């Protein structure tokens, strides 16, 4: 299991999210999880708060953010991983409430996968609209 910490500090805002996950290589389709691509699957059903050890229940929107982030790197994972199926099981999140926004889930899990498979880093710029407080991600694609 590997932990990746996504951090952004800019004038006016900061984001922080740590994510611990493991890659489970399978010879057949997984029984649990959600398909992200042809061979990459996501399981976020057993996630804990890394600081308190309590169980976290992610919202559909949070799971969708994780899927977006994995989707950004799934093609690169499939190029370097020979297993027929790869299940990414998210095990824990490090959430600092003052610096947490759901939008950080996508680049955090993408960064985790880049570390896990030694992939070239993707640039992801977090932008916060100071008027509305809404975040957007620019994946530099």
mmCIF file with all atom_site columns, C-alpha atoms in Angstrom, residues 34-42 70 73-75 77-78 84-88:
data_model
loop_
_atom_site.group_PDB
_atom_site.id
_atom_site.type_symbol
_atom_site.label_atom_id
_atom_site.label_alt_id
_atom_site.label_comp_id
_atom_site.label_asym_id
_atom_site.label_entity_id
_atom_site.label_seq_id
_atom_site.pdbx_PDB_ins_code
_atom_site.Cartn_x
_atom_site.Cartn_y
_atom_site.Cartn_z
_atom_site.occupancy
_atom_site.B_iso_or_equiv
_atom_site.pdbx_formal_charge
_atom_site.auth_seq_id
_atom_site.auth_comp_id
_atom_site.auth_asym_id
_atom_site.auth_atom_id
_atom_site.pdbx_PDB_model_num
ATOM 1  C CA . UNK A 1 34 ? -16.450 0.150  -10.597 1.00 0.00 ? 34 UNK A CA 1
ATOM 2  C CA . UNK A 1 35 ? -14.909 0.012  -14.042 1.00 0.00 ? 35 UNK A CA 1
ATOM 3  C CA . UNK A 1 36 ? -12.758 3.034  -14.889 1.00 0.00 ? 36 UNK A CA 1
ATOM 4  C CA . UNK A 1 37 ? -11.404 1.654  -18.186 1.00 0.00 ? 37 UNK A CA 1
ATOM 5  C CA . UNK A 1 38 ? -11.058 -1.707 -19.916 1.00 0.00 ? 38 UNK A CA 1
ATOM 6  C CA . UNK A 1 39 ? -8.694  -3.112 -17.273 1.00 0.00 ? 39 UNK A CA 1
ATOM 7  C CA . UNK A 1 40 ? -8.657  -0.594 -14.411 1.00 0.00 ? 40 UNK A CA 1
ATOM 8  C CA . UNK A 1 41 ? -11.259 -0.782 -11.657 1.00 0.00 ? 41 UNK A CA 1
ATOM 9  C CA . UNK A 1 42 ? -11.851 1.300  -8.528  1.00 0.00 ? 42 UNK A CA 1
ATOM 10 C CA . UNK A 1 70 ? -7.995  7.367  -12.307 1.00 0.00 ? 70 UNK A CA 1
ATOM 11 C CA . UNK A 1 73 ? -4.007  7.828  -15.901 1.00 0.00 ? 73 UNK A CA 1
ATOM 12 C CA . UNK A 1 74 ? -5.731  4.512  -16.712 1.00 0.00 ? 74 UNK A CA 1
ATOM 13 C CA . UNK A 1 75 ? -4.361  4.390  -20.251 1.00 0.00 ? 75 UNK A CA 1
ATOM 14 C CA . UNK A 1 77 ? -1.401  2.149  -16.294 1.00 0.00 ? 77 UNK A CA 1
ATOM 15 C CA . UNK A 1 78 ? -2.645  -0.305 -18.932 1.00 0.00 ? 78 UNK A CA 1
ATOM 16 C CA . UNK A 1 84 ? -5.626  -8.634 -17.078 1.00 0.00 ? 84 UNK A CA 1
ATOM 17 C CA . UNK A 1 85 ? -7.380  -6.505 -14.430 1.00 0.00 ? 85 UNK A CA 1
ATOM 18 C CA . UNK A 1 86 ? -6.089  -3.976 -11.939 1.00 0.00 ? 86 UNK A CA 1
ATOM 19 C CA . UNK A 1 87 ? -8.273  -3.097 -8.965  1.00 0.00 ? 87 UNK A CA 1
ATOM 20 C CA . UNK A 1 88 ? -7.296  0.119  -7.198  1.00 0.00 ? 88 UNK A CA 1
#
